[in-house]
CSV table of C-alpha atoms and ligand atoms in Angstrom, one decimal:
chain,number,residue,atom,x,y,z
A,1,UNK,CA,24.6,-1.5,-56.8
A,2,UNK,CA,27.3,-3.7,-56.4
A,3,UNK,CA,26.7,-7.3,-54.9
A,4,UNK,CA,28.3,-7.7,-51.6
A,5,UNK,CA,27.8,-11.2,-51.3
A,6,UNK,CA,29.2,-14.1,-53.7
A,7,UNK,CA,27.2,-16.4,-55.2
A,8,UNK,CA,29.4,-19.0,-55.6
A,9,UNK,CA,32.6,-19.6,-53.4
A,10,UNK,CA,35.0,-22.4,-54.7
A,11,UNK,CA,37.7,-23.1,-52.2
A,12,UNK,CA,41.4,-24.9,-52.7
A,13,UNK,CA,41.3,-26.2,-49.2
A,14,UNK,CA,45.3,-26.5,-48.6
A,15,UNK,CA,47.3,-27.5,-45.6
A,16,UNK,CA,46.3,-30.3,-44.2
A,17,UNK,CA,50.0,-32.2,-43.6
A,18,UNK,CA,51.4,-28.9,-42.4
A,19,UNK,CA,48.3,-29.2,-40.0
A,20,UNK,CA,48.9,-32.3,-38.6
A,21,UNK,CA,52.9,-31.9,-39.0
A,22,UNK,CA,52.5,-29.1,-36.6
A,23,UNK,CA,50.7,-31.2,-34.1
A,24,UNK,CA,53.3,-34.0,-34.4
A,25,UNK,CA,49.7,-36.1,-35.6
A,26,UNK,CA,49.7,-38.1,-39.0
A,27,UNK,CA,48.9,-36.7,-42.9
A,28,UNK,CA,45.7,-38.6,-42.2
A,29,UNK,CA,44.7,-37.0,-39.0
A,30,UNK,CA,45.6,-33.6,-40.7
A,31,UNK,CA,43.1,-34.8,-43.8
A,32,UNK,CA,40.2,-36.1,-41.2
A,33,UNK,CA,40.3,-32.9,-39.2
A,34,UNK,CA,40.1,-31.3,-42.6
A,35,UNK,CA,36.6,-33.2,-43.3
A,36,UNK,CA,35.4,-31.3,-39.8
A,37,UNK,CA,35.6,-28.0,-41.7
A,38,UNK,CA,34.4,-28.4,-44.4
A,39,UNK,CA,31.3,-29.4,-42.6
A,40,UNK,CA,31.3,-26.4,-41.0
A,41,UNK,CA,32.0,-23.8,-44.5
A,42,UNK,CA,29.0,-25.7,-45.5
A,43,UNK,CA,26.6,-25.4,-42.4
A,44,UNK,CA,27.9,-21.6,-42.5
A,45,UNK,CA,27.2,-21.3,-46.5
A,46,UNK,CA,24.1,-22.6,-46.3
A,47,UNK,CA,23.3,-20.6,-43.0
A,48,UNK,CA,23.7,-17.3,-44.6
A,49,UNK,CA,22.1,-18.2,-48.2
A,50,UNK,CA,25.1,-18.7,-50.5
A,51,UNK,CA,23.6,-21.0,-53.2
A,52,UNK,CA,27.0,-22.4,-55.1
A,53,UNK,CA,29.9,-23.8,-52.9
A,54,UNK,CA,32.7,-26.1,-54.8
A,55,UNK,CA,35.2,-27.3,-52.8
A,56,UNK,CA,38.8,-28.4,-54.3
A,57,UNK,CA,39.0,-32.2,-52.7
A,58,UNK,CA,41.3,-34.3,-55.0
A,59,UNK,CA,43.6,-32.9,-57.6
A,60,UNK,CA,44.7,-35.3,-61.0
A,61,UNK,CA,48.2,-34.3,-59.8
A,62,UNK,CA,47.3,-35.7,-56.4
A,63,UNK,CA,47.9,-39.0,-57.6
A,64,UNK,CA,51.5,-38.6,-57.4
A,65,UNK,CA,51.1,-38.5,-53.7
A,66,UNK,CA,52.3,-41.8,-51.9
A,67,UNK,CA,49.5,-44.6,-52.2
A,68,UNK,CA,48.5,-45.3,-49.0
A,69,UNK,CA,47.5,-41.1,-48.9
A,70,UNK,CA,45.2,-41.5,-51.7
A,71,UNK,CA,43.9,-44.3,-50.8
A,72,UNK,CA,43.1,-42.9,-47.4
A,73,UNK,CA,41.6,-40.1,-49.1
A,74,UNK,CA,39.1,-42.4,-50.8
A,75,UNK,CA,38.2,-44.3,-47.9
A,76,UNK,CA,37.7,-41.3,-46.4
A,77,UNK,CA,35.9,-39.2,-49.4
A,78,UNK,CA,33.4,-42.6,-49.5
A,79,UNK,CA,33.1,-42.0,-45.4
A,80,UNK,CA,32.4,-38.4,-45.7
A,81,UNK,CA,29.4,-39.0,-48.7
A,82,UNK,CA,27.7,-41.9,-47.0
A,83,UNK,CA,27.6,-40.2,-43.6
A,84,UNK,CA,27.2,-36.6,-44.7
A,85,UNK,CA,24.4,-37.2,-47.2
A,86,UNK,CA,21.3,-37.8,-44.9
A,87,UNK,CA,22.1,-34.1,-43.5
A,88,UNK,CA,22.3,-33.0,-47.1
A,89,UNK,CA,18.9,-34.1,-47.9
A,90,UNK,CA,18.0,-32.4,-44.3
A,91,UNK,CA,19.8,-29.1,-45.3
A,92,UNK,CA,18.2,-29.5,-48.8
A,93,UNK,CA,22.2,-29.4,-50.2
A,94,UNK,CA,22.7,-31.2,-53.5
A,95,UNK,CA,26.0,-32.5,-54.0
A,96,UNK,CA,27.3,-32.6,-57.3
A,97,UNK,CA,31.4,-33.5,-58.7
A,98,UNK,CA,33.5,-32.3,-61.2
A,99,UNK,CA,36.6,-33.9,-62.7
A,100,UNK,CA,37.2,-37.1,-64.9
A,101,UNK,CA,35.3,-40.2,-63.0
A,102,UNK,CA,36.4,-42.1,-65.7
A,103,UNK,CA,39.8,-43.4,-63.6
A,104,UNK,CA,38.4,-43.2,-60.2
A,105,UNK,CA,38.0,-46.3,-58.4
A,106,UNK,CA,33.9,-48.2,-59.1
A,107,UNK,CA,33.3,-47.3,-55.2
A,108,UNK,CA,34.1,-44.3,-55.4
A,109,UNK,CA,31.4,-43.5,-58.6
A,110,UNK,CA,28.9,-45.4,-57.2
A,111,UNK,CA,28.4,-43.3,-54.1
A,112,UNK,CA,29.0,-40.4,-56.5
A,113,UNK,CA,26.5,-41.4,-58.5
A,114,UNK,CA,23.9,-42.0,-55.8
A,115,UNK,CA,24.5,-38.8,-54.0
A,116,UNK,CA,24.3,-36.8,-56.8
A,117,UNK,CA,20.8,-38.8,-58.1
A,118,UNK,CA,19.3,-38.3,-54.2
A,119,UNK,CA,19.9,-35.1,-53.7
A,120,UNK,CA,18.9,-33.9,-56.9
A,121,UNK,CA,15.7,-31.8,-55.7
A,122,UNK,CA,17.4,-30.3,-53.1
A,123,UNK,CA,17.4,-26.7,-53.9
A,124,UNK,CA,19.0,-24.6,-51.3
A,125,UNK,CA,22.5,-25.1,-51.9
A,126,UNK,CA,24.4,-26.7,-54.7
A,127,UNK,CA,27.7,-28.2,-53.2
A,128,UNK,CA,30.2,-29.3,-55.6
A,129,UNK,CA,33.3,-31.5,-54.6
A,130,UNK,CA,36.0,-31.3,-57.3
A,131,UNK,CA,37.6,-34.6,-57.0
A,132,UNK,CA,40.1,-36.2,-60.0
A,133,UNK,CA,40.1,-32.4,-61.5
A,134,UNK,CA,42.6,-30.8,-63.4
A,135,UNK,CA,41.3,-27.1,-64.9
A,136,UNK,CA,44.1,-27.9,-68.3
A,137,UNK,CA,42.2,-31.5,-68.7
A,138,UNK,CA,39.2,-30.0,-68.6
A,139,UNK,CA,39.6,-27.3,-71.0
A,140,UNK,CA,41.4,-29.8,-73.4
A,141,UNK,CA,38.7,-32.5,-73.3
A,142,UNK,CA,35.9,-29.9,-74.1
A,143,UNK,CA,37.8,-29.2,-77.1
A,144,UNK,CA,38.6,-32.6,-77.8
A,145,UNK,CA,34.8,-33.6,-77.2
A,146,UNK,CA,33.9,-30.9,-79.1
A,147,UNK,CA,36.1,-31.6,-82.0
A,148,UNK,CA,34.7,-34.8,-82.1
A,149,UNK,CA,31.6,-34.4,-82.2
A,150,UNK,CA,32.4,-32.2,-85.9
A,151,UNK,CA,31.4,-28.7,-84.0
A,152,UNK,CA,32.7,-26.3,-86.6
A,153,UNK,CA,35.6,-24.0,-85.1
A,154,UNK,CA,33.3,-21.1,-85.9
A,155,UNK,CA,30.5,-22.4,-83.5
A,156,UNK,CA,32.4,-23.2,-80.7
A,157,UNK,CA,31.7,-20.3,-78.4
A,158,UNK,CA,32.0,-19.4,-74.9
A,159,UNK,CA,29.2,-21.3,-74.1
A,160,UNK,CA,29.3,-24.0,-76.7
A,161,UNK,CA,32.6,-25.2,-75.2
A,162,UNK,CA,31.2,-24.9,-71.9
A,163,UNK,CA,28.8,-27.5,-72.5
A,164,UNK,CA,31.7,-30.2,-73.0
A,165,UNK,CA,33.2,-29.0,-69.4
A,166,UNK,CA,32.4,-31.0,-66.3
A,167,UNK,CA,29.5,-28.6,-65.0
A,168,UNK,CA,28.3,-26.5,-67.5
A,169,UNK,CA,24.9,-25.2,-65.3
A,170,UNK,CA,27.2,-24.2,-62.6
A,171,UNK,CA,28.2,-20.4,-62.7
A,172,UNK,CA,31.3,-18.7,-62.4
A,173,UNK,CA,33.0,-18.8,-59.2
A,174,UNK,CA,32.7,-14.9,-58.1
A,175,UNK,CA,35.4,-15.7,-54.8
A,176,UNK,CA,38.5,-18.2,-54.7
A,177,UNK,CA,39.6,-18.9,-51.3
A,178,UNK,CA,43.0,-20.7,-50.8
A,179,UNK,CA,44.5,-21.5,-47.5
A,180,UNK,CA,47.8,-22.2,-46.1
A,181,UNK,CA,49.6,-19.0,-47.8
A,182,UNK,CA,50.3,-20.5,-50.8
A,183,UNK,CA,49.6,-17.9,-53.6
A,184,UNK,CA,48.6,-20.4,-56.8
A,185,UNK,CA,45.8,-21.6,-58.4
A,186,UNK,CA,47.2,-25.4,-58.5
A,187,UNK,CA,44.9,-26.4,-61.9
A,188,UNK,CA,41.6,-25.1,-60.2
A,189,UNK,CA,39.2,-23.2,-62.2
A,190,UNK,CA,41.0,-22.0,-64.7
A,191,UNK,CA,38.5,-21.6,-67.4
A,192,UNK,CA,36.1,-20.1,-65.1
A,193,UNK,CA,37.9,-18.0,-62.5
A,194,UNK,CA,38.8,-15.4,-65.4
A,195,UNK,CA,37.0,-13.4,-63.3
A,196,UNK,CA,37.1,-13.9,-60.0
A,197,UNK,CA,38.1,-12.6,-57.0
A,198,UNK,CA,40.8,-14.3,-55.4
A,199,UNK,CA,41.1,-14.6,-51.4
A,200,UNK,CA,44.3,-16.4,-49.8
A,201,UNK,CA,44.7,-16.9,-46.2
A,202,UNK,CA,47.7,-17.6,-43.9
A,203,UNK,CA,45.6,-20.1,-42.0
A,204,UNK,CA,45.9,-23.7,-42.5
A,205,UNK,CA,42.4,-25.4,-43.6
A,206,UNK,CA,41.2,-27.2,-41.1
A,207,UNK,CA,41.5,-24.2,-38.9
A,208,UNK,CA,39.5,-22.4,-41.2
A,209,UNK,CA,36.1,-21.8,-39.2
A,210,UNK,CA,33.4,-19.1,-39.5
A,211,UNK,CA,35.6,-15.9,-38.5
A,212,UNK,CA,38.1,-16.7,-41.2
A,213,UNK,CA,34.8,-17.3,-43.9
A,214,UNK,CA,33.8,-13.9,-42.8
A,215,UNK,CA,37.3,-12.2,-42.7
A,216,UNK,CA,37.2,-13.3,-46.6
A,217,UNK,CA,33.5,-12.3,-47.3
A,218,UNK,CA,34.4,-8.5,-45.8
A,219,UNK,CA,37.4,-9.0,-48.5
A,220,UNK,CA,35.1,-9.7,-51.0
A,221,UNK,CA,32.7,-6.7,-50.3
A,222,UNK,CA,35.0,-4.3,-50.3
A,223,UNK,CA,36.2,-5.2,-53.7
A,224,UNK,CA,35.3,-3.1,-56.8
A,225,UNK,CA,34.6,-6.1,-59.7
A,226,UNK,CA,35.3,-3.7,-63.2
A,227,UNK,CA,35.3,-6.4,-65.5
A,228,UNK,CA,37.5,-4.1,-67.7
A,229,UNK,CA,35.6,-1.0,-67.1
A,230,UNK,CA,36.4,1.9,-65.3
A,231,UNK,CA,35.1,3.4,-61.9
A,232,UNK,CA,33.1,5.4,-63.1
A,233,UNK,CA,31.1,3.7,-65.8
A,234,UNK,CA,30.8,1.0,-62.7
A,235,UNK,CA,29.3,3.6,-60.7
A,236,UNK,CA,27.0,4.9,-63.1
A,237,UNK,CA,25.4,1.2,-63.4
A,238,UNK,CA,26.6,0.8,-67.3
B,301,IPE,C1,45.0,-30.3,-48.8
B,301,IPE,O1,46.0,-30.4,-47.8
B,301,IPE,C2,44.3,-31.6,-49.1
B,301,IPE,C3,44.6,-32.2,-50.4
B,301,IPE,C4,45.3,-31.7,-51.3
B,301,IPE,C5,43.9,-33.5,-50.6
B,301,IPE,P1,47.4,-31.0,-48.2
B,301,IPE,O2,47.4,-32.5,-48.1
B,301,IPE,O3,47.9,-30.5,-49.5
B,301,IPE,O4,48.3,-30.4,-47.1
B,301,IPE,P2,49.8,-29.8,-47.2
B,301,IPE,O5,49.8,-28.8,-48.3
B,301,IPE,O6,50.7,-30.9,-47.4
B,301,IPE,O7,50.0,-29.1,-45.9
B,302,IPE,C1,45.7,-28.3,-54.3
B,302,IPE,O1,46.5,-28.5,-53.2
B,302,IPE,C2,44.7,-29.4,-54.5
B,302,IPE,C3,43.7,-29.5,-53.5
B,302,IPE,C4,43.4,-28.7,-52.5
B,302,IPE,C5,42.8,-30.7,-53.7
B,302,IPE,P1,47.9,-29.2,-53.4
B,302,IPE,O2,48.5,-29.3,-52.0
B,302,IPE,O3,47.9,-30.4,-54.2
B,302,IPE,O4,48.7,-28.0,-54.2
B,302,IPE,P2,50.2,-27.8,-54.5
B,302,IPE,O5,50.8,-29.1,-55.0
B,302,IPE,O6,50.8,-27.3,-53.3
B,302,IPE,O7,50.2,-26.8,-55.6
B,303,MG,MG1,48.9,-28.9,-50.1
């Protein structure tokens, strides 16, 4: 039988400025009401069991972005950890990152690095902010980690170069969700979306609430995952 529900959902939360744009409001107003849902995908995840969310925060290409944008993204990542993380602990949520802390302001990894130690031993949900990621740096620093550390090219597996990558005990993402209507991946996942099922959707993200989230879970059940097979050897359980 075919699982109907995802295990893991990552989510390129897009659309923000057209948000706000639309409502004649500010980039930054489109990026705080943005914050408000992702509170909710994660009160709805963790309502209905889902035990691996990642969300897409902070790009390494974001940086190009005018300066006063990222750093009100910062100001309001640090916010959003500080304030969020005694209902974490509540909701038994731990919060872990991926992407390269090295260049990310010494604020910004502290509160990382005390969110991820205090919610540790929550075991419900694992929530996972990507934040300074780039799928292409990821892969390439593996190698180059690996390389480095004089793993011979005939030992570096699957899973070999997986432990080099940001998050190696977190598994595959089995649905990508993309708002906004733009149809691209934008450096997310690339290693470890191979296989999974993509879901894109028209509406802008923070106006993506529960009846979109279950719009793209019926998607996702309806979906025949043949990892190469055919029908019928899927059918048969092989
Ligand atoms: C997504 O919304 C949030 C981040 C990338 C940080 P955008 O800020 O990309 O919004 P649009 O695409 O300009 O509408
Ligand atoms: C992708 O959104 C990155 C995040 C959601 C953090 P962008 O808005 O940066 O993507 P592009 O530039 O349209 O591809
Ligand atoms: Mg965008």
């Amino acid at each position: 039988m075919a699982e109907t529900m995802p295990k893991h959902i990552a989510v390129i939360m897009d659309g923000n400025g057209r948000w706000a744009a639309a409502r004649g409001l500010s980039r930054s107003q489109g990026h705080l009401a943005g914050v408000e849902a992702v509170r909710t995908l994660v009160r709805e995840c963790r309502t209905m069991g889902i035990p691996y969310v990642t969300v897409y925060a902070f790009s390494r290409e974001n940086w190009q972005r005018p300066k006063t944008e990222v750093s009100f993204l910062f100001d309001l990542f640090l916010r959003f950890i500080r304030e969020e993380l005694p209902e974490l602990l509540r909701q038994d949520i731990r919060l872990a990152f991926m992407g390269e802390k090295s260049d990310l302001p010494f604020a910004v990894r502290q509160v990382m690095q005390l969110a991820e130690s205090k919610t540790a031993g929550c075991a419900s949900m694992t929530l996972t902010i990507a934040l300074n990621y780039a799928g292409r740096e990821e892969i390439l620093s593996a190698v180059r980690r690996a390389v480095a550390d004089g793993v011979p090219a005939d030992s570096l597996t699957d899973e070999r170069l997986r432990s080099y990558m940001y998050a190696p005990w977190l598994p595959d993402p089995d649905l990508i969700i993309r708002t906004s209507g733009e149809l691209r991946l934008s450096n997310f996942l690339l290693y470890q979306g191979a296989y999974s099922e993509l879901y894109f959707s028209d509406v802008l993200w923070p106006d993506f609430g529960p009846a979109e989230l279950q719009e793209a879970l019926r998607s996702y059940a309806s979906r025949t995952r043949r990892f190469g097979k055919t029908d019928a050897q899927i059918q048969s359980g092989e």
